PDB file of C-alpha atoms in Angstrom:
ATOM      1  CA  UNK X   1     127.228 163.382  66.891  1.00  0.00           C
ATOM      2  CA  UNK X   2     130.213 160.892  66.427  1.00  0.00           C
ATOM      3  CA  UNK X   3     130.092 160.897  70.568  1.00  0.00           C
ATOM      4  CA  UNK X   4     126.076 159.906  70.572  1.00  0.00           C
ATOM      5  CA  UNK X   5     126.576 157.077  67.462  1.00  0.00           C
ATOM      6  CA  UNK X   6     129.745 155.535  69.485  1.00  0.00           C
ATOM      7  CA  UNK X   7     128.112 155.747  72.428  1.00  0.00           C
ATOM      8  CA  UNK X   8     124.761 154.269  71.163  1.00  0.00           C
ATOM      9  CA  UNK X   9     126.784 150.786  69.360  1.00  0.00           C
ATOM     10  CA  UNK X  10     128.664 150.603  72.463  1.00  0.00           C
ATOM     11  CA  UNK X  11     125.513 150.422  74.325  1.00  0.00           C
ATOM     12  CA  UNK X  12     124.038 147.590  72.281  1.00  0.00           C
ATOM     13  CA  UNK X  13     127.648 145.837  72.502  1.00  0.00           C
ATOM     14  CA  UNK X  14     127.065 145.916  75.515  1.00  0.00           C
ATOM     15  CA  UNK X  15     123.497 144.417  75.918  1.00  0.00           C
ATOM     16  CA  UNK X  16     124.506 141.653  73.519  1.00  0.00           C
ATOM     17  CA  UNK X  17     127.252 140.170  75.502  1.00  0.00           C
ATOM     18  CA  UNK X  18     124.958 140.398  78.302  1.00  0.00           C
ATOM     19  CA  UNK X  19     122.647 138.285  77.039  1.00  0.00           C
ATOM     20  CA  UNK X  20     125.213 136.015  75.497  1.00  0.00           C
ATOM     21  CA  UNK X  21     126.684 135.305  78.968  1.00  0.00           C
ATOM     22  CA  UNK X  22     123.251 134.539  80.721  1.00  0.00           C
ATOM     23  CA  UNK X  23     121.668 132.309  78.316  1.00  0.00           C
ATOM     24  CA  UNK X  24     121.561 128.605  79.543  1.00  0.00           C
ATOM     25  CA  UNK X  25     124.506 126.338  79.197  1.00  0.00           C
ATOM     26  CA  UNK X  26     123.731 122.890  77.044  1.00  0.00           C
ATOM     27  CA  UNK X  27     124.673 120.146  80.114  1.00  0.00           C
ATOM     28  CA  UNK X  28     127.459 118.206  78.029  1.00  0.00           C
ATOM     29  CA  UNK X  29     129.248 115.081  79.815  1.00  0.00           C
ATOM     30  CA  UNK X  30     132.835 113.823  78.816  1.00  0.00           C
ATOM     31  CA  UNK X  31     133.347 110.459  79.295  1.00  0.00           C
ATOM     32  CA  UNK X  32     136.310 107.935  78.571  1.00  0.00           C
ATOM     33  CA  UNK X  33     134.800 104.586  77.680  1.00  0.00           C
ATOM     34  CA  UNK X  34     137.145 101.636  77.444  1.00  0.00           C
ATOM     35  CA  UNK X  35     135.820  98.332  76.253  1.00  0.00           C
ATOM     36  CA  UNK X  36     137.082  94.549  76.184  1.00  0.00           C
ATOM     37  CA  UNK X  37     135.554  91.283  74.727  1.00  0.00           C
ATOM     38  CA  UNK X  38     136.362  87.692  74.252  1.00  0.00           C
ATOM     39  CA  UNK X  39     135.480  86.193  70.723  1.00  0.00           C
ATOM     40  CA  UNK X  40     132.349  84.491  72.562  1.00  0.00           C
ATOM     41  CA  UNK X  41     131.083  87.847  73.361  1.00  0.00           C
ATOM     42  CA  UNK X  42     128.648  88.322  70.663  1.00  0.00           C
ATOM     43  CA  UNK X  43     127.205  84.540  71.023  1.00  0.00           C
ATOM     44  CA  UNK X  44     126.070  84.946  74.496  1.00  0.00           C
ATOM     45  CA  UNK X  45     123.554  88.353  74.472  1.00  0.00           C
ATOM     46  CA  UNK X  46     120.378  86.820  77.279  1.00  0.00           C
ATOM     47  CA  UNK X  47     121.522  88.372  80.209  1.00  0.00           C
ATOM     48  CA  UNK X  48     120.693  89.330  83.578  1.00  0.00           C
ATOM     49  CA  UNK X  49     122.151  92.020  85.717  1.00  0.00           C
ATOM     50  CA  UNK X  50     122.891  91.983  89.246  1.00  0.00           C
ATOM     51  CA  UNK X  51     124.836  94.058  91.458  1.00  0.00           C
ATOM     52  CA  UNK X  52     128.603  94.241  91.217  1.00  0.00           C
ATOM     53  CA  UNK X  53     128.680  95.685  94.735  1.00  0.00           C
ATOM     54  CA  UNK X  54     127.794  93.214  97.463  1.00  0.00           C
ATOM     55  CA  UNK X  55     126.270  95.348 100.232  1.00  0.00           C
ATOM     56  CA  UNK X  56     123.868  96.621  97.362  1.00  0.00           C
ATOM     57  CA  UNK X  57     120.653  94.860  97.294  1.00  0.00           C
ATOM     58  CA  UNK X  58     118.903  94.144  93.836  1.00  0.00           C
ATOM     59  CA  UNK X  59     115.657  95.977  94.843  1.00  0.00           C
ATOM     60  CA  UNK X  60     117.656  98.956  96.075  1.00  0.00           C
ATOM     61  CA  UNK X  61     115.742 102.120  94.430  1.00  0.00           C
ATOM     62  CA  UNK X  62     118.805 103.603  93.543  1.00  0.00           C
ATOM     63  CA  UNK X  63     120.220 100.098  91.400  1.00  0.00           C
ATOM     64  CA  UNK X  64     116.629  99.466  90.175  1.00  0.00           C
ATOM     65  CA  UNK X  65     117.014 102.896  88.305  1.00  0.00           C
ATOM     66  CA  UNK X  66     120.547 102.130  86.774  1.00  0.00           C
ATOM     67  CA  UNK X  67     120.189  98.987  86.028  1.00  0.00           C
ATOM     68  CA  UNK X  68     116.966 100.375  83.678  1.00  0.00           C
ATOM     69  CA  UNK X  69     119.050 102.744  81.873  1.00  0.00           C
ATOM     70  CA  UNK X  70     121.259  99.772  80.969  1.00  0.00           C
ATOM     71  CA  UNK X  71     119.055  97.593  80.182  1.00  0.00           C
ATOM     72  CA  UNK X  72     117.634  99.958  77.902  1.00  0.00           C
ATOM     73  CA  UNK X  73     121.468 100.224  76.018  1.00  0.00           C
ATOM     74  CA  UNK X  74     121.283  96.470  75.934  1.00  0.00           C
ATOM     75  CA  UNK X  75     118.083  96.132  74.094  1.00  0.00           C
ATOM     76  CA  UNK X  76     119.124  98.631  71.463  1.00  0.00           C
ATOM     77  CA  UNK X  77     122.141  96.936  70.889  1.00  0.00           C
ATOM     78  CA  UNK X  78     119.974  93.497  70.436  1.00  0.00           C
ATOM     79  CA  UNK X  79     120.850  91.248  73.544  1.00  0.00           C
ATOM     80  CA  UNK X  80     117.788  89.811  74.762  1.00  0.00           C
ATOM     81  CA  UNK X  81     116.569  90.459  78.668  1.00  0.00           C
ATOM     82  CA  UNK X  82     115.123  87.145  80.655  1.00  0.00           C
ATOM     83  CA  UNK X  83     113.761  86.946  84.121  1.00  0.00           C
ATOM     84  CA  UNK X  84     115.214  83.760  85.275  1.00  0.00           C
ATOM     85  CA  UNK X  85     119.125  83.284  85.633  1.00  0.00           C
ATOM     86  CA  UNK X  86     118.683  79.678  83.932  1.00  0.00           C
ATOM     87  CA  UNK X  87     117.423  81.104  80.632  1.00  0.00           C
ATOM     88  CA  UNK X  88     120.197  83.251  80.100  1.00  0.00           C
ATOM     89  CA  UNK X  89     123.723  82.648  78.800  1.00  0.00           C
ATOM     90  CA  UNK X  90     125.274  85.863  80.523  1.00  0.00           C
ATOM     91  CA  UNK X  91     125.044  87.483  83.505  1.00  0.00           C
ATOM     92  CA  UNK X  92     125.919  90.747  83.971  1.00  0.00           C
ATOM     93  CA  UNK X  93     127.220  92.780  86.766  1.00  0.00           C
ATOM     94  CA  UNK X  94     127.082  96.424  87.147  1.00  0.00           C
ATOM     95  CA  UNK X  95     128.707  98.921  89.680  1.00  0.00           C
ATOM     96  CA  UNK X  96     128.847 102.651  89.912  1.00  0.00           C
ATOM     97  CA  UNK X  97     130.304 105.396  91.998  1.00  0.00           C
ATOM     98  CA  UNK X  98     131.602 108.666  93.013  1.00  0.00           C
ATOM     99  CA  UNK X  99     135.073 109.202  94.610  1.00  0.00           C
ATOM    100  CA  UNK X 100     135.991 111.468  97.109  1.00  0.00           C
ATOM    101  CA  UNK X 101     135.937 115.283  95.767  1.00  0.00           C
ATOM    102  CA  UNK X 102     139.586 116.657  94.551  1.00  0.00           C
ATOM    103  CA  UNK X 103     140.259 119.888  95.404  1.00  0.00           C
ATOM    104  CA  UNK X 104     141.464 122.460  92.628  1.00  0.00           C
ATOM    105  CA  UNK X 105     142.171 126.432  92.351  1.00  0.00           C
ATOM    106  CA  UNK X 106     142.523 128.205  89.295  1.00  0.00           C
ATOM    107  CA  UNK X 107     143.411 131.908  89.081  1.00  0.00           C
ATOM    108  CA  UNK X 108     142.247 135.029  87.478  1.00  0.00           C
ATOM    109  CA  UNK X 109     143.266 138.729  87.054  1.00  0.00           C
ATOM    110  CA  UNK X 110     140.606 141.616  88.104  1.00  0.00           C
ATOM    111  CA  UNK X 111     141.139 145.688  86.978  1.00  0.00           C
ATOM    112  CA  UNK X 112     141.739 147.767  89.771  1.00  0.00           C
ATOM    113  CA  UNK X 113     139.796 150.940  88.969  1.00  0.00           C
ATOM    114  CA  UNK X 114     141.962 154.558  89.653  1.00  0.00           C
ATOM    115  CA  UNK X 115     138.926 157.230  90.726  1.00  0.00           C
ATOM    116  CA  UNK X 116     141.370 159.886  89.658  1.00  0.00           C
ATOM    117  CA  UNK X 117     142.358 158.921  86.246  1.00  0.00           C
ATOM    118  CA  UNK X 118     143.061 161.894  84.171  1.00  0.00           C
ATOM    119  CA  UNK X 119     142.005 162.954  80.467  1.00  0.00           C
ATOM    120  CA  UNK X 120     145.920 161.893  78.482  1.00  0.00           C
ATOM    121  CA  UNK X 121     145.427 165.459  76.464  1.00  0.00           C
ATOM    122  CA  UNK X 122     145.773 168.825  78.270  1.00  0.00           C
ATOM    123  CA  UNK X 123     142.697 170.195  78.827  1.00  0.00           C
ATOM    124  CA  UNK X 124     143.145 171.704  82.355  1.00  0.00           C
ATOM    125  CA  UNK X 125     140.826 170.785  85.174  1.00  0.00           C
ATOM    126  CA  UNK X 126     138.987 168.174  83.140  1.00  0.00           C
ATOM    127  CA  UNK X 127     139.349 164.614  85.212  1.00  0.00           C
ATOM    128  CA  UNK X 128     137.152 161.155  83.965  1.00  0.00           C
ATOM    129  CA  UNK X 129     137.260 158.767  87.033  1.00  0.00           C
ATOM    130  CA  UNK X 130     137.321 154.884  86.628  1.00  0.00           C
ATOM    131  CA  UNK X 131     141.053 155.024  84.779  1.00  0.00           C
ATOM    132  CA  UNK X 132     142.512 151.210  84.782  1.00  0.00           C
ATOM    133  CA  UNK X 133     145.680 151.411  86.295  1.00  0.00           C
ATOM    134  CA  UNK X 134     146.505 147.989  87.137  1.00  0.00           C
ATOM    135  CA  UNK X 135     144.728 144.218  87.966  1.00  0.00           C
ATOM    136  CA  UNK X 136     145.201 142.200  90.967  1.00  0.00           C
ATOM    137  CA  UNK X 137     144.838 137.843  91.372  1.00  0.00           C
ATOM    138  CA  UNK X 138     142.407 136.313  92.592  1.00  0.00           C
ATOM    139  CA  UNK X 139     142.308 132.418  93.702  1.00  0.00           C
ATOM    140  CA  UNK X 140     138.996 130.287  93.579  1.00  0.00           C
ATOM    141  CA  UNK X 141     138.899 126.735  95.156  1.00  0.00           C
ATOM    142  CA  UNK X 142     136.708 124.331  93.633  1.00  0.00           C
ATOM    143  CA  UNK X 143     135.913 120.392  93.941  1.00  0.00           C
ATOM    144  CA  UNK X 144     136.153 117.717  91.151  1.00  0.00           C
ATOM    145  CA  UNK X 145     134.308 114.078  91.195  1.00  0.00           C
ATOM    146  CA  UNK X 146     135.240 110.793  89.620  1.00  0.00           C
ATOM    147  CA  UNK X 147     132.341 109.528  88.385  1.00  0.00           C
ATOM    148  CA  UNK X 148     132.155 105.317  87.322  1.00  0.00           C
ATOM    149  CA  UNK X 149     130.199 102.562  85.980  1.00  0.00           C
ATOM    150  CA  UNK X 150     131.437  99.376  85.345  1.00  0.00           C
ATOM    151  CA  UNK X 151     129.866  96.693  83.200  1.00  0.00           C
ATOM    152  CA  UNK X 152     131.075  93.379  82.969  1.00  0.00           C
ATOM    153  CA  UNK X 153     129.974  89.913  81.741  1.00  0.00           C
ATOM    154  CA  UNK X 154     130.366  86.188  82.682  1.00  0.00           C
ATOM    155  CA  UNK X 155     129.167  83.151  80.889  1.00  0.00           C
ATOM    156  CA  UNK X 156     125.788  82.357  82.970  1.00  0.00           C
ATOM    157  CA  UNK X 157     126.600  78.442  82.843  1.00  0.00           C
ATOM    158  CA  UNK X 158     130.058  78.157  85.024  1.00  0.00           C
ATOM    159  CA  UNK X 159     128.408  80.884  87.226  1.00  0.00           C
ATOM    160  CA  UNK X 160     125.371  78.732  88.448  1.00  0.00           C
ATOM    161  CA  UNK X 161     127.738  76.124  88.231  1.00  0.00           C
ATOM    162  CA  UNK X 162     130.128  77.867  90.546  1.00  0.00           C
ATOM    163  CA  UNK X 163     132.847  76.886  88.412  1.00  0.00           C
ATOM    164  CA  UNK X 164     135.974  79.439  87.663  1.00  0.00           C
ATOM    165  CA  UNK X 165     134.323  82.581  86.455  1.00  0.00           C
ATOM    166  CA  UNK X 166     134.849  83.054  82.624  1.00  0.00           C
ATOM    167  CA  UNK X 167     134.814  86.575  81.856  1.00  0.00           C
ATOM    168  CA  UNK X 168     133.346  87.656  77.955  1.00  0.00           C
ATOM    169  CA  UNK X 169     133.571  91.320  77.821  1.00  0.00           C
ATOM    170  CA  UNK X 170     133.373  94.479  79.765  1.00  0.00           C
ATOM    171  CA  UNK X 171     133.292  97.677  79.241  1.00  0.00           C
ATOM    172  CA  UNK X 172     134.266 100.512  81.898  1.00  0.00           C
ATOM    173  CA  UNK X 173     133.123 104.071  81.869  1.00  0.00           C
ATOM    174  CA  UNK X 174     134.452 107.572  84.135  1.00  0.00           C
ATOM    175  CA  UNK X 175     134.439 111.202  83.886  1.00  0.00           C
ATOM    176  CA  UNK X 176     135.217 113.830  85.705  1.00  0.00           C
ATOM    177  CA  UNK X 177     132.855 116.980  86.923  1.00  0.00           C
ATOM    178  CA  UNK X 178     131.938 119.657  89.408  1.00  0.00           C
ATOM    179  CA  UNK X 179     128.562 117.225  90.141  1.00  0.00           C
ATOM    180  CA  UNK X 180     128.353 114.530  92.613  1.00  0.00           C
ATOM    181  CA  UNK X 181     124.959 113.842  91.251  1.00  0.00           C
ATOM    182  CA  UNK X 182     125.293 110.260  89.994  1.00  0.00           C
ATOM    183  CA  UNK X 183     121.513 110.281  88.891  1.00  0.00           C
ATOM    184  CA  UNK X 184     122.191 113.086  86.687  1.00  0.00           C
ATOM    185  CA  UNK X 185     125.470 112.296  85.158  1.00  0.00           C
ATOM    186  CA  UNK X 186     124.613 108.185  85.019  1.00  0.00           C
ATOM    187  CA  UNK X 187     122.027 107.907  81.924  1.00  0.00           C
ATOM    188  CA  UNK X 188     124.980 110.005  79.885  1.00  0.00           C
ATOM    189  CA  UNK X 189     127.706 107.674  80.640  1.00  0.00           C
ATOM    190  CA  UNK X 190     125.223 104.803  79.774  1.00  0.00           C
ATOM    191  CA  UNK X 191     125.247 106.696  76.227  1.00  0.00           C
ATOM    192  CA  UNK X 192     128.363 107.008  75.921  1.00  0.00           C
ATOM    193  CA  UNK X 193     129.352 103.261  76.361  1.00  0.00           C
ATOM    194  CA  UNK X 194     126.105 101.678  74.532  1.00  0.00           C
ATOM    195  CA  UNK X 195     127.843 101.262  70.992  1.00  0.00           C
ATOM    196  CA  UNK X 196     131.041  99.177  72.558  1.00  0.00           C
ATOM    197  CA  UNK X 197     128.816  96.939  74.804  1.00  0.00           C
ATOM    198  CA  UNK X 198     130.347  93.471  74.068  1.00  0.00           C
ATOM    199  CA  UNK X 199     132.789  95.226  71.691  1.00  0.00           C
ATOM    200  CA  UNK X 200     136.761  95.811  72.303  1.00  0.00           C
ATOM    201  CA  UNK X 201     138.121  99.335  71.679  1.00  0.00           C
ATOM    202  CA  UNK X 202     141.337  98.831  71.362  1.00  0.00           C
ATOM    203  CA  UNK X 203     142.367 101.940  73.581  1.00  0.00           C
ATOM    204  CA  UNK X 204     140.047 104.200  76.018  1.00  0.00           C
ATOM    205  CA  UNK X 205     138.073 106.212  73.901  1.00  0.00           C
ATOM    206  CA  UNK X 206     136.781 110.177  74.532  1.00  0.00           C
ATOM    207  CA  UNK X 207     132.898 110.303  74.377  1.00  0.00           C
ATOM    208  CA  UNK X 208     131.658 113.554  74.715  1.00  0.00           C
ATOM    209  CA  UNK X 209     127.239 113.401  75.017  1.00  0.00           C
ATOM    210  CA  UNK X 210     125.091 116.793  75.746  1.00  0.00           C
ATOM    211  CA  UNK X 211     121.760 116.979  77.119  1.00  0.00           C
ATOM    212  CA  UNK X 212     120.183 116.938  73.033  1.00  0.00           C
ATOM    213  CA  UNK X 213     121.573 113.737  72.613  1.00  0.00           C
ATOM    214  CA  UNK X 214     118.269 111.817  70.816  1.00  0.00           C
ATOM    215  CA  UNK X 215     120.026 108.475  72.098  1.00  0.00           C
ATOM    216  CA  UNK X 216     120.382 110.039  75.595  1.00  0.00           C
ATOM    217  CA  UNK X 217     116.883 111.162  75.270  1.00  0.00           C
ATOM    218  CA  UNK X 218     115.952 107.154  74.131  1.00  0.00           C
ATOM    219  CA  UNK X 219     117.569 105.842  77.053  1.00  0.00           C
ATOM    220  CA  UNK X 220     116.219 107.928  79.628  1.00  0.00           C
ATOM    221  CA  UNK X 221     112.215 108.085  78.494  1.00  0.00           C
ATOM    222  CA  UNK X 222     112.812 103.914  78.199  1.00  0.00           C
ATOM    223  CA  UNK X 223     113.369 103.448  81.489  1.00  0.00           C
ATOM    224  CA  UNK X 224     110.532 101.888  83.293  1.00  0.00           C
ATOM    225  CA  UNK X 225     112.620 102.293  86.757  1.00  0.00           C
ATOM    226  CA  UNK X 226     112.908 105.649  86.533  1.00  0.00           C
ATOM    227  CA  UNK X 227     111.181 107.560  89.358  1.00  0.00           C
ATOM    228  CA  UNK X 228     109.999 110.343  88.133  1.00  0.00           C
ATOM    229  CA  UNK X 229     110.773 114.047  89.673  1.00  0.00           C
ATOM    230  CA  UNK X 230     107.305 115.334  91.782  1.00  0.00           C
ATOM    231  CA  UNK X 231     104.960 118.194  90.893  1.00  0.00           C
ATOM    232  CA  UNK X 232     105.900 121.167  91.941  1.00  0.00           C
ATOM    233  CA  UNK X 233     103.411 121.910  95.490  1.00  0.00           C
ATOM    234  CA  UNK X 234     100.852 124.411  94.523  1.00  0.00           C
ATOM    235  CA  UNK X 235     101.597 128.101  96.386  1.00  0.00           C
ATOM    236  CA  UNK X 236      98.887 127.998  99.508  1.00  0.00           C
TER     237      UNK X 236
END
C-alpha cells in the first residue's frame, strides 16, 4: 500500500512540474538607461524628431514606427509635438540598432542511464534497469544582440541657424538578448527611458520592463505609426 501511495504523489509530482515548465514565459526586457541634461533642458520641450542616421529617410516605415513610440513617451512626459521645425525650440534626433550577434556556450551535465543497475539489498536475481551511474557535458552555442536607441536634443534655433550645435540633454538606452527583433524589443526600451527624458541620472541605471507593463501597454496602443500585424489567412 505504502508502494501504491508513493507511487501515486510521485506521479502528480511529476505532472506538476510538467506543467510548471511549459507554461508561457512573461517576455521581460533589461535595459540600462543612462541620461544627461543641461539646466535649459526642461525650458525647451516643442520638439521635432528626425533621424540620427543619415542614410535613413524620415518616411522610412521602419523610423515612422519608432519615432511614434517616442513621441508617445514625450507627450506623457509633457513636451509638446509641432509640425513645423520653426515652431519648435528642440529638435530631436533618434537612432537605433542591432550589433553584430556574439557568440556564447554555456555547459550542462546529463545522467547517463546504467540498463543493468542492480537492487543495493540481496535479493538474488532481482535487477531494476535505468540505475544512474554517472553524467556526461554537454556544450550549447548560442548568439547574443546589442540592442540601442539613442535620443538626443539640440536647441532648434542655432540648428536652423546652422550655428555650433548646442546640445540640452540625451538620454541613451541598450540591452542585451537572444532577439534581433528590434520591433519587438524597441517599444520596451522606449519604457524604460521615458521617466529620464530631459533628466540626468547621474550613473547608467538597470530598467527591467515585462510584457504587463501598463506604461508599455500605453506606449504601444498610442502609436498611430504602428502597422499593425495581418489577419491570420482563412484555411482554404
Amino acid at each position: 500500500m505504502n508502494k501504491i501511495i508513493s507511487g501515486i504523489a510521485l506521479g502528480l509530482l511529476f505532472i506538476m512540474l510538467s506543467a510548471c515548465s511549459s507554461a508561457p514565459q512573461r517576455l521581460q526586457i533589461s535595459s540600462e538607461v543612462d541620461a544627461l541634461a543641461t539646466n535649459e533642458a526642461q525650458s525647451k520641450r516643442r520638439f521635432v524628431i528626425l533621424p540620427g542616421n543619415k542614410d535613413i529617410n524620415p518616411q522610412d516605415l521602419q523610423f515612422m514606427e519608432f519615432k511614434g513610440y517616442v513621441e508617445k513617451s514625450l507627450l506623457n512626459r509633457g513636451f509638446i509635438k509641432v509640425e513645423q521645425m520653426q515652431d519648435g525650440d528642440a529638435v530631436l534626433f533618434l537612432n537605433y540598432g542591432t550589433g553584430e550577434p556574439q557568440l556564447r556556450q554555456y555547459s550542462y551535465d546529463v545522467p547517463v542511464m546504467n540498463n543493468f543497475g542492480y537492487y543495493p539489498y540481496y535479493r538474488p536475481y532481482r535487477y531494476y534497469p535505468s540505475m544512474t551511474y554517472g553524467y556526461t557535458q554537454h556544450t550549447e552555442t548560442y548568439a547574443v544582440y546589442k540592442r540601442y536607441l539613442t535620443l538626443e536634443a539640440y536647441d532648434m534655433a542655432a540648428y536652423l541657424q546652422q550655428k555650433t550645435p548646442i546640445q540640452l540633454w540625451k538620454v541613451s538606452v541598450q540591452s542585451q538578448g537572444q532577439s534581433n527583433d528590434l520591433r519587438l524589443i524597441f517599444p520596451y526600451m522606449v519604457t524604460a527611458m521615458q521617466p529620464y527624458l530631459g533628466t540626468n541620472t547621474g550613473h547608467m541605471l538597470t530598467v527591467k520592463v515585462d510584457e504587463t507593463n501598463l506604461l508599455l501597454k500605453d506606449i504601444s496602443t498610442g502609436n498611430p505609426n504602428r502597422l499593425p500585424a495581418p489577419s491570420p489567412m482563412p484555411l482554404p
